[in-house]
Amino acid sequence: MKTPTLHLAILCGAVATVTSTAEFDDLEHCPGSPAYKHAQCAMVVTFPSNSCEEVAEEILSRMTNPSWIDPHNAGEYTIVQDDNNDGEDIATIASSVIRGERITGDQRYTDKFMMNFIPSGGGNSAMVASGTTTGTATSSSCKVMACSQSQVFSILDFSTNYCNMRNLYCSSKDGCVVEKFDISEYEEEYSECKQNEKDKCIVATSGQ
């Protein structure tokens, strides 16, 4: 069962291509892991045709709507508000650091992730909070620094940490179920994300 609790974080950075290396500070932009050796994915994602409010609302909708099923083995997301965003509306949350968790479909493993939204351009920051969203993108753009880390000893994760984040914004063209905004344009620049196979993000239920 999904609950209105969130763990997300996004931070800006230059995004050029899907395969280049981004500058990423793990200590500042990753959630951390108690495991000395752990799999992770750190990347910068640019949304050139969507505002941070739109991206945030789509992510929040997927995480909280009970009818939305994680296409990567039906994992369970939790959105946990902390002291920094408790009680704030989505428009405010979209400019702050939010932390999230995903439990694998077999309930055996928990990954933690962060996303930090950095808006660019001249969009309407009050759009989401006012409830006037229609599913149409604005001219604003958004940059996100995102990081997901396994919480147990691990070396390979078969793209799980990558999919933890990617499945929250992928588009219908990718084969993903969209809630409010079909975000068809985005660029991913990987830092510490050696396993990032998109084909592994949409699989039948089997556990991960």
XYZ file of N, CA and C in Angstrom, residues 37-131:
285
model
N 30.686 -1.576 0.784
C 30.672 -1.789 -0.652
C 29.226 -1.949 -1.091
N 28.774 -1.063 -1.967
C 27.376 -1.131 -2.376
C 27.209 -0.622 -3.801
N 26.218 -1.150 -4.488
C 25.879 -0.682 -5.830
C 25.169 0.656 -5.724
N 25.294 1.472 -6.765
C 24.629 2.757 -6.754
C 24.491 3.295 -8.171
N 23.675 4.299 -8.308
C 23.571 5.045 -9.559
C 23.451 6.515 -9.223
N 24.386 7.305 -9.720
C 24.351 8.756 -9.551
C 24.340 9.378 -10.940
N 23.409 10.272 -11.177
C 23.307 10.872 -12.503
C 22.649 12.245 -12.432
N 22.870 13.022 -13.472
C 22.208 14.303 -13.646
C 21.213 14.141 -14.787
N 19.981 14.535 -14.546
C 18.935 14.416 -15.555
C 18.421 15.805 -15.898
N 18.375 16.102 -17.192
C 17.844 17.370 -17.658
C 16.514 17.138 -18.367
N 15.529 17.950 -18.014
C 14.215 17.914 -18.657
C 14.042 19.238 -19.403
N 14.362 19.293 -20.683
C 14.391 20.575 -21.406
C 13.020 21.189 -21.675
N 11.948 20.402 -21.617
C 10.626 20.903 -21.994
C 9.609 20.856 -20.859
N 10.072 20.555 -19.670
C 9.161 20.475 -18.524
C 9.729 21.241 -17.340
N 8.853 21.871 -16.595
C 9.270 22.580 -15.386
C 9.507 21.578 -14.266
N 10.190 22.025 -13.231
C 10.410 21.161 -12.068
C 9.095 20.832 -11.378
N 8.142 21.751 -11.423
C 6.836 21.485 -10.830
C 6.153 20.315 -11.527
N 6.251 20.275 -12.847
C 5.640 19.191 -13.609
C 6.343 17.866 -13.350
N 7.668 17.899 -13.367
C 8.435 16.676 -13.112
C 8.152 16.167 -11.704
N 8.146 17.075 -10.738
C 7.890 16.688 -9.348
C 6.496 16.104 -9.192
N 5.504 16.717 -9.842
C 4.141 16.226 -9.701
C 4.000 14.836 -10.311
N 4.667 14.605 -11.439
C 4.587 13.276 -12.059
C 5.238 12.221 -11.163
N 6.380 12.558 -10.611
C 7.073 11.622 -9.714
C 6.218 11.338 -8.481
N 5.692 12.385 -7.868
C 4.866 12.211 -6.680
C 3.612 11.406 -6.972
N 3.034 11.632 -8.139
C 1.817 10.909 -8.509
C 2.077 9.420 -8.641
N 3.194 9.072 -9.267
C 3.513 7.650 -9.422
C 3.814 6.995 -8.083
N 4.438 7.732 -7.202
C 4.812 7.165 -5.916
C 3.635 6.986 -4.973
N 2.584 7.790 -5.149
C 1.488 7.781 -4.186
C 0.193 7.177 -4.713
N 0.057 7.039 -6.010
C -1.179 6.491 -6.567
C -1.184 4.967 -6.435
N -2.104 4.399 -5.674
C -2.130 2.942 -5.481
C -2.334 2.159 -6.767
N -2.898 2.810 -7.788
C -3.162 2.099 -9.037
C -1.937 2.041 -9.949
N -0.925 2.878 -9.652
C 0.288 2.842 -10.463
C 1.187 1.710 -9.977
N 1.629 0.868 -10.902
C 2.477 -0.275 -10.558
C 3.882 -0.054 -11.094
N 4.860 -0.174 -10.236
C 6.253 -0.065 -10.645
C 6.547 -1.140 -11.692
N 6.957 -0.758 -12.906
C 7.199 -1.749 -13.965
C 8.431 -2.612 -13.745
N 9.223 -2.284 -12.736
C 10.407 -3.077 -12.429
C 10.084 -4.030 -11.277
N 9.391 -5.083 -11.595
C 9.053 -6.112 -10.615
C 8.162 -5.630 -9.475
N 7.360 -4.607 -9.745
C 6.369 -4.141 -8.770
C 6.972 -3.800 -7.414
N 8.048 -3.019 -7.430
C 8.626 -2.542 -6.178
C 7.699 -1.534 -5.518
N 7.949 -1.245 -4.254
C 7.084 -0.338 -3.486
C 7.854 0.908 -3.074
N 7.375 2.049 -3.507
C 8.010 3.330 -3.188
C 7.401 3.944 -1.937
N 8.237 4.663 -1.212
C 7.762 5.409 -0.052
C 8.256 6.840 -0.158
N 7.356 7.782 -0.006
C 7.693 9.197 -0.017
C 7.650 9.688 1.419
N 8.811 9.968 1.978
C 8.886 10.338 3.393
C 9.284 11.795 3.527
N 8.400 12.592 4.072
C 8.718 13.987 4.288
C 9.611 14.122 5.511
N 10.584 15.020 5.407
C 11.444 15.284 6.558
C 11.145 16.670 7.109
N 11.943 17.115 8.053
C 11.697 18.394 8.712
C 11.798 19.570 7.749
N 12.524 19.340 6.604
C 12.728 20.440 5.670
C 11.537 20.686 4.758
N 10.680 19.666 4.552
C 9.580 19.875 3.620
C 8.221 19.503 4.198
N 8.150 19.196 5.469
C 6.891 18.781 6.081
C 5.846 19.886 5.962
N 4.732 19.552 5.329
C 3.644 20.498 5.218
C 3.745 21.449 4.046
N 4.807 21.381 3.260
C 4.957 22.278 2.133
C 4.242 21.727 0.910
N 3.852 22.629 0.000
C 3.187 22.179 -1.205
C 4.218 21.691 -2.218
N 3.735 21.109 -3.311
C 4.627 20.520 -4.305
C 5.528 21.563 -4.935
N 5.017 22.762 -5.178
C 5.833 23.795 -5.798
C 7.040 24.133 -4.944
N 6.868 24.093 -3.617
C 7.984 24.361 -2.721
C 8.923 23.167 -2.646
N 8.335 21.970 -2.554
C 9.145 20.760 -2.491
C 10.036 20.636 -3.717
N 9.545 21.089 -4.870
C 10.273 20.939 -6.126
C 11.584 21.709 -6.144
N 11.789 22.607 -5.212
C 13.048 23.344 -5.171
C 13.896 22.922 -3.982
N 13.540 21.839 -3.311
C 14.288 21.395 -2.141
C 14.687 19.938 -2.280
N 15.472 19.463 -1.334
C 15.949 18.090 -1.358
C 14.926 17.173 -0.705
N 14.547 16.130 -1.395
C 13.589 15.154 -0.886
C 14.249 13.790 -0.943
N 13.943 12.961 0.028
C 14.558 11.638 0.101
C 13.502 10.555 -0.076
N 13.854 9.450 -0.729
C 12.887 8.389 -0.969
C 13.457 6.997 -0.807
N 12.578 6.032 -0.725
C 12.957 4.630 -0.581
C 12.146 3.760 -1.532
N 12.748 2.662 -1.930
C 12.022 1.664 -2.730
C 12.357 0.280 -2.190
N 11.319 -0.478 -1.896
C 11.484 -1.861 -1.448
C 11.244 -2.772 -2.640
N 12.095 -3.756 -2.825
C 11.947 -4.665 -3.952
C 10.634 -5.437 -3.847
N 10.185 -5.944 -4.982
C 8.906 -6.625 -5.037
C 8.791 -7.813 -4.106
N 9.923 -8.454 -3.801
C 9.887 -9.593 -2.878
C 10.050 -9.169 -1.422
N 10.098 -7.849 -1.185
C 10.196 -7.279 0.167
C 11.519 -7.584 0.866
N 12.535 -7.958 0.121
C 13.803 -8.358 0.740
C 14.797 -7.218 0.865
N 14.792 -6.282 -0.064
C 15.828 -5.258 -0.078
C 15.221 -3.865 -0.180
N 15.891 -2.910 0.456
C 15.482 -1.511 0.396
C 16.622 -0.675 -0.159
N 16.312 0.121 -1.156
C 17.261 1.092 -1.698
C 16.796 2.484 -1.296
N 17.735 3.371 -1.064
C 17.400 4.757 -0.769
C 17.856 5.636 -1.923
N 17.090 6.692 -2.198
C 17.464 7.588 -3.282
C 17.166 9.030 -2.918
N 17.815 9.931 -3.637
C 17.624 11.371 -3.442
C 17.476 12.040 -4.799
N 16.660 13.080 -4.825
C 16.536 13.925 -6.016
C 16.407 15.377 -5.556
N 17.080 16.273 -6.243
C 17.008 17.693 -5.892
C 16.686 18.483 -7.154
N 15.530 19.144 -7.196
C 15.045 19.848 -8.373
C 15.617 21.259 -8.457
N 16.226 21.585 -9.596
C 16.753 22.929 -9.822
C 16.090 23.485 -11.080
N 15.160 24.417 -10.934
C 14.467 24.957 -12.108
C 15.349 25.903 -12.907
N 15.115 25.950 -14.190
C 15.775 26.921 -15.063
C 14.748 27.382 -16.084
N 14.850 28.611 -16.533
C 13.832 29.153 -17.416
C 12.807 29.923 -16.622
N 11.719 30.307 -17.280
C 10.737 31.173 -16.641
C 9.374 30.564 -16.517
N 9.262 29.439 -15.855
C 7.969 28.782 -15.730
C 7.121 29.345 -14.622
N 5.956 28.782 -14.474
C 5.015 29.216 -13.447
C 5.193 28.358 -12.205
N 5.905 28.858 -11.210
C 6.223 28.070 -10.024
C 5.000 27.790 -9.170
N 3.921 28.538 -9.382
C 2.723 28.328 -8.564
C 1.726 27.392 -9.224
N 2.066 26.885 -10.422
C 1.123 26.111 -11.199
C 0.626 24.873 -10.478
N 1.539 24.078 -9.929
C 1.142 22.841 -9.278
C 0.355 23.121 -8.010
N 0.830 24.058 -7.214
C 0.185 24.336 -5.939
C -1.232 24.859 -6.116
N -1.474 25.577 -7.230
C -2.786 26.156 -7.435
C -3.781 25.166 -8.004
N -3.298 23.994 -8.386
C -4.183 22.963 -8.889
C -4.638 23.197 -10.306
